[in-house]
Amino acid sequence: MSMIRLVLSVLLIGVAGCRQEAPPPAVTVASPEALRAHSAEFEQGVFEVTDGVHVAIGFGIANSILLEGDDGVIIVDTMETAESARVVLAAFREITDKPVKALIYTHSHPDHIGGARVFAEGNDAIPVYAHRDVVRNMEKTSIELQTAITRRSLRMYGSYLPEDEHINVGLGPRVDIHDGSTISVMRPTQEFDDRLEQTIAGIRFELVHAPGETEDQLFVWLPDRRILLPGDNIYKAFPNLYTIRGTAYRDPRQWADSIDAMRALGAEYLVPSHTRPVVGAARIDALLTEYRDGIRYVYDQTLRMINQGLTPDEIAARIRLPAHLADAGYLAQFYGKPTWSARSIFAGNLGWYDGNPSTLQPLPPDDEAARWAELAGGLDALAQRVIDAQAAGEHQWALQLSDHVLRLQPQHAAVREARIRALRALGEVEANPNARNWYLMAARELAGEFTLPQRILTPTPEMLAQMPLARFFDGMAVNLDAEAAAETVTAVGFEFTDSDERYTYIVRRGASEVVPVLRDDADIVVRVSAQAFKEMLAQLRNPALSLVRDFEVTQGSKLGFAQFMRLFQPAETAS
């Protein structure tokens, strides 16, 4: 055996043999009182960081940043809605009346792009800077996953909680978006892949791709003044390496690498897009170092435990930050959690399967629930266990047991009440606002106080006009009722009277295919304006009336087209 192979063998044996190593010592967990104190981060106002640099905090979940140059200003991040953008712009206009010369999106999340047209002040030619993937990512969320992300976001942000129950959302006081809000996004005009240098209004800046909270994240660097705008890669809370509202995998290695790139700059001013700015090179270097160490610690130790053979549940039970990092102000668990992050890291590297053969092909949930009831001595006995657990203060156990009872008997009044009490008890002592809000929202949902909508706001015709046609066909695809279309093979061509785009939508026994041409073999061809088509799909127009009034069938029958469109029904959502 070669020396290299011998060393590797010893190392691998060492890893395999250390599974029973004790977890790190416990550290202090933040309290709801600490979360209330954290609200000071979001004191509303426009604050001067240094000459010509102002940040608007507390007007929504995200900040908006004003960079004042010689003959104009640059706006970095544009709030979540047109309404919140107007308030911020008015505040900026008390500082300067110089025209806005450019907009910069740090990434694609809605709270950073929703008020762009307000800041443009009617100038449709204004340059909008962003990473090349911003448009693709924001359209995926707004079309394909709209219903799921909407409801999960409302729960996570506690959108329907009363004022006395809602503390904050970790990164801001609240999400200022609701039905009646308007979104005024502008599509980026200046896109880049890795790095872009530019000078506008005498301000020299660099945009650097820095994947972290999103793949399309960038940071803004003003080298002449050593000012760093890190976007959402830094904020005063443990980062959302995974967000419970749902997201694609966020690679912690890339996130830490992006922070290392920022550390190397030696910034003297740090102006995040959430929470308050920081001044002083030594202070900034220390917090950036702690932040990247916290991310790498969770990532590296999760992989270490994966290699020891632990499952996601076992890893989540063991992972915790060491005291020196847990006590760092920028790693308090007011947004993300190491436990959630560890589960995401497992799935991101190995997928959903935890390696336990019993979970490879588990019983269907209804079957499992029935067997739990049988083990307990019947459904009534299992229900009593839920009630007893909640009364004894075993709220998590009551919650887990109630899953089985309510799957078998959804309207079981006593168990529903026990579950509501357990959810409220867990929420009231939880310091992480995402978890706290979800518990309390779920309790109120189960109590029948509200039903969550499928979308937060109703889009305006202007909002729809800005969205590309291709994304609407993506939306149709995820709403195809595969069972209803199981025996259907058809192709429908779409000609748009106000666009040169043509599409053929093919349904093939429950599967979808969309091609961006009008095929000669289409069974049905319709002509319609793109705007009418979008408004019908967005339910701004009555679908039945729109089919009669707006669509001209040039091949096939209108009845056949109506039957085709009836195949696209949003799935019923679980509570």
Coordinates of C-alpha atoms in Angstrom, one line a residue:
M1 CA 0.0 0.0 0.0
S2 CA 1.4 3.4 -1.0
M3 CA 1.9 6.1 1.7
I4 CA -0.8 8.2 0.2
R5 CA -3.3 5.3 0.3
L6 CA -2.3 4.5 3.9
V7 CA -2.9 8.1 5.1
L8 CA -6.3 8.2 3.3
S9 CA -7.3 4.9 4.9
V10 CA -6.4 6.2 8.4
L11 CA -8.3 9.4 7.8
L12 CA -11.4 7.5 6.6
I13 CA -11.3 5.1 9.5
G14 CA -11.1 8.1 11.8
V15 CA -14.1 9.6 10.3
A16 CA -16.1 6.4 10.4
G17 CA -15.2 5.8 14.0
C18 CA -16.3 9.1 15.6
R19 CA -20.1 8.9 15.2
Q20 CA -20.8 9.0 18.9
E21 CA -18.8 12.2 19.5
A22 CA -20.8 14.5 21.8
P23 CA -22.4 17.6 20.3
P24 CA -21.0 21.0 21.1
P25 CA -22.1 22.5 24.4
A26 CA -25.5 24.3 24.4
V27 CA -25.6 28.0 24.0
T28 CA -28.1 30.6 25.0
V29 CA -31.2 30.7 22.8
A30 CA -32.8 34.1 22.1
S31 CA -36.1 34.9 23.6
P32 CA -39.2 36.7 22.3
E33 CA -38.0 39.7 24.4
A34 CA -34.8 39.7 22.5
L35 CA -36.8 39.7 19.2
R36 CA -38.7 42.7 20.4
A37 CA -35.4 44.5 21.2
H38 CA -34.2 43.5 17.7
S39 CA -37.0 45.8 16.3
A40 CA -34.7 48.7 17.0
E41 CA -32.8 47.7 13.9
F42 CA -35.8 48.8 11.9
E43 CA -36.4 52.3 13.4
Q44 CA -38.0 54.1 10.4
G45 CA -36.1 56.9 8.8
V46 CA -33.5 57.9 6.2
F47 CA -30.1 57.8 7.7
E48 CA -26.9 59.3 6.4
V49 CA -24.0 56.8 6.3
T50 CA -21.5 59.2 4.9
D51 CA -21.5 62.2 2.5
G52 CA -23.8 61.3 -0.4
V53 CA -24.9 57.9 0.9
H54 CA -28.3 57.6 2.6
V55 CA -30.3 54.5 3.4
A56 CA -34.1 54.3 4.0
I57 CA -34.9 51.8 6.8
G58 CA -38.2 50.6 8.2
F59 CA -40.5 51.6 5.3
G60 CA -40.9 47.9 4.3
I61 CA -39.0 44.7 4.9
A62 CA -36.0 45.9 2.8
N63 CA -33.9 49.0 2.6
S64 CA -33.5 51.3 -0.3
I65 CA -30.1 53.1 -0.8
L66 CA -29.5 56.5 -2.3
L67 CA -26.0 57.3 -3.8
E68 CA -25.7 61.0 -4.6
G69 CA -23.3 62.0 -7.4
D70 CA -22.3 65.2 -9.2
D71 CA -25.4 65.6 -11.3
G72 CA -27.6 62.8 -10.4
V73 CA -28.3 59.9 -8.1
I74 CA -28.3 56.1 -8.2
I75 CA -30.9 54.0 -6.4
V76 CA -29.9 50.6 -5.1
D77 CA -33.0 48.4 -4.5
T78 CA -36.4 49.8 -4.9
M79 CA -38.7 48.5 -2.1
E80 CA -41.5 45.9 -2.5
T81 CA -44.3 48.0 -3.9
A82 CA -45.0 51.2 -5.7
E83 CA -46.7 52.5 -2.6
S84 CA -43.7 52.0 -0.3
A85 CA -41.4 53.3 -3.1
R86 CA -43.4 56.6 -3.3
V87 CA -42.9 57.1 0.5
V88 CA -39.2 56.5 0.3
L89 CA -38.7 58.6 -2.8
A90 CA -40.5 61.5 -1.1
A91 CA -38.0 61.1 1.8
F92 CA -35.1 61.0 -0.6
R93 CA -36.4 64.2 -2.3
E94 CA -36.0 66.1 0.9
I95 CA -32.3 65.4 0.6
T96 CA -31.7 66.1 -3.1
D97 CA -33.6 67.0 -6.2
K98 CA -31.0 65.6 -8.5
P99 CA -32.4 63.2 -11.2
V100 CA -32.2 59.5 -10.8
K101 CA -29.6 58.4 -13.4
A102 CA -29.7 54.6 -12.7
L103 CA -31.3 51.8 -10.7
I104 CA -29.4 48.7 -9.4
Y105 CA -31.1 45.5 -8.3
T106 CA -29.0 43.5 -5.9
H107 CA -31.0 40.4 -6.7
S108 CA -34.4 39.1 -7.8
H109 CA -36.4 39.0 -4.6
P110 CA -39.7 41.0 -4.8
D111 CA -38.9 43.3 -1.9
H112 CA -35.9 44.7 -3.9
I113 CA -37.5 45.3 -7.3
G114 CA -41.2 46.1 -6.8
G115 CA -41.1 49.9 -6.8
A116 CA -38.6 50.5 -9.7
R117 CA -40.9 52.6 -11.9
V118 CA -41.6 55.0 -9.1
F119 CA -37.9 55.8 -8.7
A120 CA -37.5 56.1 -12.5
E121 CA -40.0 59.1 -12.3
G122 CA -41.3 58.5 -15.8
N123 CA -38.0 57.9 -17.5
D124 CA -38.5 54.6 -19.2
A125 CA -35.0 54.8 -20.7
I126 CA -33.3 54.8 -17.3
P127 CA -30.6 52.1 -17.1
V128 CA -31.4 49.2 -14.7
Y129 CA -28.4 47.1 -13.6
A130 CA -28.7 43.5 -12.5
H131 CA -27.2 40.1 -12.8
R132 CA -28.2 38.2 -15.9
D133 CA -30.3 35.6 -14.1
V134 CA -32.5 38.1 -12.3
V135 CA -35.3 38.1 -14.8
R136 CA -35.5 34.3 -15.1
N137 CA -35.6 33.9 -11.3
M138 CA -38.2 36.5 -10.6
E139 CA -40.5 35.2 -13.3
K140 CA -40.3 31.6 -12.1
T141 CA -41.5 32.6 -8.6
S142 CA -44.3 34.9 -9.9
I143 CA -45.7 32.3 -12.4
E144 CA -44.9 28.7 -11.7
L145 CA -44.9 28.7 -7.9
Q146 CA -47.2 31.6 -7.2
T147 CA -49.8 29.8 -5.1
A148 CA -47.3 27.8 -2.9
I149 CA -45.0 30.7 -2.4
T150 CA -47.8 33.1 -1.7
R151 CA -49.3 31.0 1.1
R152 CA -46.0 30.0 2.6
S153 CA -44.8 33.6 2.6
L154 CA -48.0 34.8 4.3
R155 CA -47.5 32.3 7.1
M156 CA -43.8 33.0 7.5
Y157 CA -44.2 36.8 7.6
G158 CA -47.3 36.6 9.9
S159 CA -49.2 38.8 7.4
Y160 CA -52.6 38.3 9.1
L161 CA -51.5 38.4 12.7
P162 CA -52.8 41.2 14.9
E163 CA -50.4 44.0 15.9
D164 CA -50.1 42.7 19.5
E165 CA -49.0 39.3 18.3
H166 CA -46.7 40.4 15.4
I167 CA -43.3 41.5 16.5
N168 CA -41.2 41.9 13.3
V169 CA -40.1 39.7 10.5
G170 CA -36.4 39.5 11.4
L171 CA -35.1 41.6 8.5
G172 CA -37.6 44.4 8.8
P173 CA -40.7 45.5 10.6
R174 CA -43.1 43.9 8.2
V175 CA -43.7 43.0 4.5
D176 CA -45.6 45.9 3.1
I177 CA -47.5 44.1 0.4
H178 CA -51.2 43.2 0.4
D179 CA -54.2 43.2 -1.9
G180 CA -54.5 46.6 -3.4
S181 CA -50.7 47.0 -3.6
T182 CA -49.2 47.6 -7.0
I183 CA -45.9 46.3 -8.3
S184 CA -43.9 48.4 -10.8
V185 CA -40.9 46.4 -11.8
M186 CA -38.7 47.5 -14.7
R187 CA -36.8 44.9 -16.6
P188 CA -33.0 45.1 -16.4
T189 CA -31.3 46.9 -19.3
Q190 CA -27.7 46.4 -18.2
E191 CA -27.0 42.8 -17.4
F192 CA -23.7 41.1 -16.6
D193 CA -22.3 37.7 -15.7
D194 CA -19.3 38.1 -13.4
R195 CA -18.2 41.8 -13.0
L196 CA -19.2 45.2 -14.4
E197 CA -17.5 48.5 -13.8
Q198 CA -19.2 51.8 -14.6
T199 CA -19.3 55.5 -13.7
I200 CA -22.6 57.4 -13.4
A201 CA -23.1 60.9 -12.1
G202 CA -19.4 60.9 -11.2
I203 CA -19.8 57.8 -9.0
R204 CA -17.4 55.0 -10.0
F205 CA -18.8 51.6 -8.9
E206 CA -18.2 47.9 -9.5
L207 CA -21.0 45.3 -9.6
V208 CA -19.7 41.8 -8.6
H209 CA -21.6 38.6 -8.9
A210 CA -21.8 37.2 -5.4
P211 CA -24.1 34.1 -5.1
G212 CA -25.5 33.6 -1.7
E213 CA -29.1 34.1 -0.6
T214 CA -29.8 34.0 -4.3
E215 CA -27.8 32.7 -7.3
D216 CA -28.3 36.1 -9.0
Q217 CA -27.0 38.2 -6.0
L218 CA -24.5 40.9 -6.5
F219 CA -22.6 43.4 -4.3
V220 CA -21.9 47.0 -5.1
W221 CA -18.4 48.3 -4.4
L222 CA -17.4 52.0 -4.5
P223 CA -13.6 51.7 -4.5
D224 CA -12.8 55.4 -4.3
R225 CA -14.7 55.7 -1.0
R226 CA -14.4 52.1 0.2
I227 CA -18.2 51.7 0.5
L228 CA -19.7 48.2 0.2
L229 CA -23.3 47.4 -0.5
P230 CA -23.6 43.6 0.1
G231 CA -27.3 43.1 -0.8
D232 CA -28.8 40.3 1.1
N233 CA -25.5 38.4 1.7
I234 CA -25.1 40.2 5.1
Y235 CA -27.8 41.3 7.5
K236 CA -28.0 41.3 11.3
A237 CA -29.4 37.8 11.8
F238 CA -28.3 34.2 11.1
P239 CA -28.7 33.9 7.3
N240 CA -31.5 32.1 5.6
L241 CA -29.3 29.3 4.2
Y242 CA -32.8 27.8 3.9
T243 CA -36.0 29.7 4.1
I244 CA -39.1 27.9 5.3
R245 CA -41.3 29.7 2.7
G246 CA -39.5 27.5 0.2
T247 CA -36.5 28.1 -2.1
A248 CA -34.1 26.3 -4.4
Y249 CA -30.9 25.2 -2.8
R250 CA -28.7 28.0 -1.5
D251 CA -25.1 26.8 -1.6
P252 CA -23.4 27.8 1.7
R253 CA -19.9 27.4 0.2
Q254 CA -20.7 30.0 -2.5
W255 CA -22.2 32.3 0.1
A256 CA -19.1 32.1 2.3
D257 CA -16.9 32.6 -0.8
S258 CA -18.9 35.7 -1.6
I259 CA -18.3 37.1 1.9
D260 CA -14.6 36.3 1.6
A261 CA -14.5 38.4 -1.6
M262 CA -16.1 41.2 0.3
R263 CA -13.7 40.8 3.2
A264 CA -10.7 41.2 0.9
L265 CA -11.9 44.7 -0.1
G266 CA -11.2 46.4 3.3
A267 CA -14.5 48.3 3.3
E268 CA -14.9 51.2 5.7
Y269 CA -18.7 51.5 5.2
L270 CA -21.1 48.6 5.0
V271 CA -24.7 49.3 3.8
P272 CA -26.8 46.2 3.8
S273 CA -30.2 45.9 2.0
H274 CA -31.7 44.8 5.4
T275 CA -30.9 46.1 8.9
R276 CA -28.6 49.0 9.7
P277 CA -25.3 50.2 8.2
V278 CA -22.0 49.6 9.9
V279 CA -19.0 52.0 9.9
G280 CA -15.3 51.2 10.6
A281 CA -13.0 48.9 8.8
A282 CA -12.0 46.8 11.8
R283 CA -15.7 46.4 12.9
I284 CA -16.7 45.4 9.4
D285 CA -13.9 42.9 9.0
A286 CA -14.8 41.3 12.3
L287 CA -18.5 40.9 11.5
L288 CA -17.8 39.6 8.0
T289 CA -15.4 37.1 9.4
E290 CA -17.8 35.9 12.0
Y291 CA -20.6 35.7 9.4
R292 CA -18.7 33.6 7.0
D293 CA -17.4 31.4 9.8
G294 CA -21.0 30.8 11.0
I295 CA -22.0 29.7 7.5
R296 CA -18.9 27.5 7.0
Y297 CA -19.3 26.0 10.4
V298 CA -22.8 24.8 9.8
Y299 CA -21.9 23.6 6.3
D300 CA -18.7 21.8 7.2
Q301 CA -20.1 20.2 10.4
T302 CA -23.3 19.0 8.5
L303 CA -21.1 17.3 5.9
R304 CA -19.0 15.8 8.6
M305 CA -22.1 14.3 10.3
I306 CA -23.4 13.1 6.9
N307 CA -20.1 11.3 6.4
Q308 CA -20.6 9.7 9.9
G309 CA -23.9 8.3 8.6
L310 CA -26.3 10.6 10.5
T311 CA -29.7 11.3 9.0
P312 CA -31.2 14.8 8.6
D313 CA -33.2 14.5 11.8
E314 CA -30.2 13.3 13.7
I315 CA -28.0 16.2 12.4
A316 CA -30.7 18.8 13.1
A317 CA -30.8 17.5 16.7
R318 CA -27.1 18.0 17.1
I319 CA -26.1 21.0 15.0
R320 CA -25.5 24.2 16.9
L321 CA -23.2 27.1 16.7
P322 CA -20.3 27.3 19.2
A323 CA -20.7 29.9 21.8
H324 CA -18.3 32.5 20.3
L325 CA -20.3 32.5 17.1
A326 CA -23.8 32.1 18.7
D327 CA -23.1 35.2 20.8
A328 CA -22.0 37.2 17.8
G329 CA -24.6 39.9 17.2
Y330 CA -24.9 39.2 13.5
L331 CA -25.6 35.5 14.0
A332 CA -28.6 35.7 16.3
Q333 CA -31.3 33.4 15.0
F334 CA -33.7 36.1 14.1
Y335 CA -34.1 34.8 10.5
G336 CA -32.4 31.5 9.6
K337 CA -31.6 28.6 11.9
P338 CA -28.7 26.2 11.8
T339 CA -31.2 23.3 12.2
W340 CA -33.1 24.3 9.1
S341 CA -29.9 24.9 7.3
A342 CA -28.5 21.5 8.1
R343 CA -31.6 19.8 6.6
S344 CA -31.2 21.9 3.4
I345 CA -27.5 21.1 3.1
F346 CA -28.3 17.4 3.4
A347 CA -30.9 17.6 0.7
G348 CA -28.8 19.9 -1.5
N349 CA -25.9 17.5 -1.5
L350 CA -27.6 14.1 -1.3
G351 CA -31.2 14.7 -2.2
W352 CA -34.3 13.7 -0.2
Y353 CA -33.4 10.2 0.8
D354 CA -31.9 10.0 4.3
G355 CA -30.3 6.5 3.8
N356 CA -32.7 4.7 6.1
P357 CA -34.4 1.9 4.2
S358 CA -37.6 2.3 6.1
T359 CA -38.0 5.7 4.4
L360 CA -37.2 4.5 0.9
Q361 CA -40.8 3.6 0.1
P362 CA -42.8 4.6 3.2
L363 CA -46.5 3.8 3.8
P364 CA -48.9 6.5 2.4
P365 CA -49.7 9.1 5.1
D366 CA -53.3 8.0 5.5
D367 CA -52.2 4.4 6.0
E368 CA -49.6 5.3 8.5
A369 CA -52.1 7.4 10.4
A370 CA -54.5 4.5 10.6
R371 CA -51.8 2.3 12.0
W372 CA -50.8 4.9 14.6
A373 CA -54.5 4.9 15.7
E374 CA -54.6 1.1 15.8
L375 CA -51.4 1.0 18.0
A376 CA -52.9 3.6 20.4
G377 CA -56.0 1.5 20.8
G378 CA -58.2 3.3 18.3
L379 CA -58.8 6.8 17.0
D380 CA -60.4 7.9 20.3
A381 CA -57.4 6.7 22.3
L382 CA -55.0 8.4 20.0
A383 CA -57.0 11.6 20.2
Q384 CA -56.9 11.5 24.0
R385 CA -53.1 11.1 23.8
V386 CA -53.0 14.4 21.8
I387 CA -55.2 16.2 24.4
D388 CA -53.1 14.8 27.3
A389 CA -49.8 15.7 25.7
Q390 CA -51.0 19.3 25.2
A391 CA -52.3 19.6 28.7
A392 CA -48.9 18.3 30.0
G393 CA -47.1 21.0 28.1
E394 CA -45.7 18.5 25.6
H395 CA -46.7 20.8 22.7
Q396 CA -44.4 19.5 20.0
W397 CA -45.5 15.9 20.7
A398 CA -49.1 16.9 20.7
L399 CA -48.6 18.7 17.4
Q400 CA -47.0 15.6 15.8
L401 CA -49.6 13.2 17.1
S402 CA -52.4 15.5 16.0
D403 CA -51.2 15.1 12.4
H404 CA -52.4 11.5 12.4
V405 CA -55.8 12.1 14.1
L406 CA -56.7 15.1 11.8
R407 CA -55.6 13.1 8.7
L408 CA -58.2 10.5 9.6
Q409 CA -60.8 12.8 11.1
P410 CA -60.1 16.4 10.0
Q411 CA -63.0 17.9 12.0
H412 CA -62.2 16.3 15.3
A413 CA -63.1 19.2 17.5
A414 CA -61.1 18.3 20.6
V415 CA -57.9 17.5 18.7
R416 CA -58.2 20.6 16.6
E417 CA -58.5 22.7 19.8
A418 CA -55.5 20.9 21.3
R419 CA -53.5 21.5 18.1
I420 CA -54.4 25.2 18.2
R421 CA -53.3 25.5 21.8
A422 CA -50.0 23.7 21.0
L423 CA -49.3 25.9 18.1
R424 CA -50.0 29.0 20.1
A425 CA -47.8 27.8 23.0
L426 CA -44.9 27.1 20.6
G427 CA -45.3 30.4 18.9
E428 CA -45.4 32.4 22.1
V429 CA -42.0 31.3 23.2
E430 CA -40.3 31.2 19.8
A431 CA -37.7 33.9 19.2
N432 CA -37.2 33.2 15.5
P433 CA -39.9 35.3 13.8
N434 CA -40.3 33.0 10.8
A435 CA -41.1 30.0 13.1
R436 CA -43.1 32.2 15.5
N437 CA -45.2 33.7 12.8
W438 CA -45.8 30.3 11.1
Y439 CA -47.0 28.7 14.4
L440 CA -49.3 31.6 15.2
M441 CA -50.7 31.9 11.7
A442 CA -51.3 28.1 11.5
A443 CA -53.2 28.3 14.8
R444 CA -55.5 31.1 13.5
E445 CA -56.0 29.3 10.2
L446 CA -57.1 26.1 12.0
A447 CA -59.4 28.2 14.1
G448 CA -61.1 29.4 10.9
E449 CA -60.2 33.0 11.4
F450 CA -59.1 33.4 7.7
T451 CA -58.4 31.5 4.6
L452 CA -55.2 32.3 2.8
P453 CA -55.5 33.5 -0.8
Q454 CA -53.8 32.1 -3.8
R455 CA -52.1 35.4 -4.5
I456 CA -51.2 38.3 -2.3
L457 CA -52.3 41.0 -4.7
T458 CA -54.4 41.2 -7.9
P459 CA -52.1 42.1 -10.8
T460 CA -53.0 45.2 -12.8
P461 CA -53.1 45.1 -16.6
E462 CA -49.9 47.2 -16.6
M463 CA -48.1 44.6 -14.5
L464 CA -49.2 41.8 -16.8
A465 CA -48.1 43.8 -19.9
Q466 CA -44.6 43.8 -18.6
M467 CA -44.5 40.0 -18.3
P468 CA -43.4 37.9 -21.3
L469 CA -45.9 35.6 -22.9
A470 CA -43.6 32.5 -22.5
R471 CA -44.0 32.7 -18.7
F472 CA -47.8 32.4 -19.0
F473 CA -47.5 29.2 -21.0
D474 CA -45.2 27.9 -18.1
G475 CA -48.1 28.8 -15.8
M476 CA -50.5 26.8 -17.9
A477 CA -48.2 23.8 -17.8
V478 CA -48.1 23.5 -14.0
N479 CA -52.0 23.8 -13.9
L480 CA -52.7 21.0 -16.4
D481 CA -55.0 18.5 -14.8
A482 CA -53.1 15.4 -15.9
E483 CA -55.9 13.0 -15.0
A484 CA -58.5 14.9 -17.0
A485 CA -56.0 15.0 -19.9
A486 CA -55.0 11.3 -19.6
E487 CA -56.5 10.4 -23.0
T488 CA -56.1 13.7 -24.7
V489 CA -53.6 14.2 -27.6
T490 CA -54.0 17.6 -29.2
A491 CA -52.1 20.7 -30.4
V492 CA -53.5 24.2 -30.1
G493 CA -51.8 27.1 -32.0
F494 CA -51.9 30.7 -30.6
E495 CA -51.5 33.7 -32.9
F496 CA -51.3 37.0 -31.0
T497 CA -52.7 40.1 -32.8
D498 CA -50.5 42.6 -30.9
S499 CA -47.3 40.6 -30.9
D500 CA -45.2 38.7 -33.5
E501 CA -44.9 35.7 -31.1
R502 CA -46.6 32.4 -32.0
Y503 CA -46.9 29.3 -29.9
T504 CA -48.3 25.8 -30.2
Y505 CA -49.4 24.1 -27.0
I506 CA -49.4 20.3 -27.2
V507 CA -51.1 18.1 -24.7
R508 CA -50.0 14.5 -25.0
R509 CA -51.8 12.2 -22.5
G510 CA -51.3 14.4 -19.5
A511 CA -47.9 15.8 -20.5
S512 CA -47.3 19.3 -21.9
E513 CA -45.0 20.6 -24.6
V514 CA -44.9 24.2 -25.7
V515 CA -43.0 25.2 -28.9
P516 CA -42.5 28.9 -29.9
V517 CA -43.8 28.5 -33.4
L518 CA -47.2 28.0 -35.0
R519 CA -47.1 24.4 -36.2
D520 CA -48.8 23.3 -39.4
D521 CA -50.3 20.2 -37.8
A522 CA -52.1 22.2 -35.0
D523 CA -55.7 20.8 -34.5
I524 CA -57.0 24.2 -33.3
V525 CA -55.7 27.7 -34.0
V526 CA -56.9 30.8 -32.2
R527 CA -56.2 34.5 -32.6
V528 CA -56.2 36.8 -29.6
S529 CA -54.4 39.8 -28.3
A530 CA -51.5 39.0 -25.9
Q531 CA -53.0 41.4 -23.3
A532 CA -56.4 39.7 -23.4
F533 CA -54.8 36.3 -23.1
K534 CA -52.8 37.4 -20.1
E535 CA -55.7 39.0 -18.4
M536 CA -57.9 35.9 -18.9
L537 CA -55.3 33.6 -17.4
A538 CA -54.8 36.1 -14.5
Q539 CA -58.6 36.1 -14.0
L540 CA -58.9 39.8 -14.6
R541 CA -61.4 38.8 -17.3
N542 CA -64.1 36.2 -16.9
P543 CA -62.7 33.1 -18.7
A544 CA -66.1 32.1 -20.2
L545 CA -66.8 35.5 -21.5
S546 CA -63.3 36.1 -22.7
L547 CA -63.4 32.8 -24.7
V548 CA -66.5 34.1 -26.5
R549 CA -65.5 37.7 -27.0
D550 CA -61.7 37.8 -27.3
F551 CA -60.7 34.6 -29.1
E552 CA -61.2 34.1 -32.8
V553 CA -60.9 30.4 -33.8
T554 CA -59.4 30.2 -37.3
Q555 CA -59.0 26.4 -37.3
G556 CA -61.1 23.8 -35.5
S557 CA -64.1 24.7 -33.3
K558 CA -64.6 27.1 -30.4
L559 CA -66.2 24.3 -28.4
G560 CA -63.0 22.2 -28.9
F561 CA -60.9 25.2 -27.7
A562 CA -63.1 25.7 -24.7
Q563 CA -62.7 22.0 -23.8
F564 CA -59.0 22.4 -24.2
M565 CA -58.8 25.3 -21.8
R566 CA -60.9 23.5 -19.2
L567 CA -58.0 21.1 -18.8
F568 CA -56.0 23.8 -17.0
Q569 CA -57.4 24.0 -13.5
P570 CA -55.3 25.0 -10.5
A571 CA -55.0 22.1 -8.1
E572 CA -56.9 22.3 -4.8
T573 CA -54.6 23.4 -2.0
A574 CA -54.2 21.6 1.3
S575 CA -54.8 23.5 4.4

